[in-house]
Amino acid sequence: MSVFSAPASAASAADGPHRSAPDQPAAPTERILIPVDTGTQSAIGITHALARRARGYRVEVVLVHAIEPDPQWQIRRYRSERELTAFREARAAAHCARLAAPLADAGIPVRTVIRHGEPVFAILDAAEEFDCQAIAVPRPQPSWRAWLFRDTVGALLRRARAIPVIPIGAAGAGQTAAPRFASAVSSPS
């Protein structure tokens, strides 16, 4: 089940996928936050946004790249902190521009945000700041790497606030992960 509801009205092919009947309000825009890094898994969230748009939904995307502080003192030995920050920001901006290109080509508005700090908190804070309806992340794959290295996707799923985190498969289809506190709230009977 998707976190988003179906479009508000069924439009005819002549009206185009994003127009509603004159007597009905337009379908709401879905603002999806896609966390990106320099790995290849970031493209899965892009595929999800393109698939939502192809199904007739109004979509906006916020790409967030979180730059962590570099703990390797060996690198700081040869470059100043300012040089390292400028290099990492330029690299992140170039990568975000490459990822945003297919979205812009499809007519999807894209905003790119580069944050400094711990990725999970930077992503969750950006999702709240930009009023996103969902956070699209690659579906976590169980492996030994999750035990040895930081698992940002797993941490996002565990620390989800009011904004749902959607694990996306390779084909771009998502499955909603309820916010962490949703199980503690009981429905009235």
C-alpha angles and dihedrals in degrees: 000000000000123000089230125071123233118279113285093246138011108247123205120244090251092056093051127238097282101050126090132204113283093249094050129070118251118265112268119257116251112220109202123190114213116191111214136192133167093276127098096248091079090076090068091071089049089053089052093053092047091049091051090051092048089054090058103263123137105240136186122183132209112196112202123192115185116203111206122211109264110243094188106106090188091070093048088054092072103032134041120246089248092054092048092048093049091049094048093046092050091049092048092048092050092049092048090050090054091050093045095053097081090046093051090046088056091051095252114144110237131195120191120208126185115195133181120223142044107351100225095053093040090053095046092046092049091049090056094041094053094040095240120182094210145007113225114207134167113269107261115249116212109239143136089260091071088061095049103035134043111279105209094175092051091047091050091052091050096044099040112146123194092315114084119239111219117203106214124207123218091269092058096253115136136208118203120244108201119232114270095252096047093091091055092056113082123206118238113260 
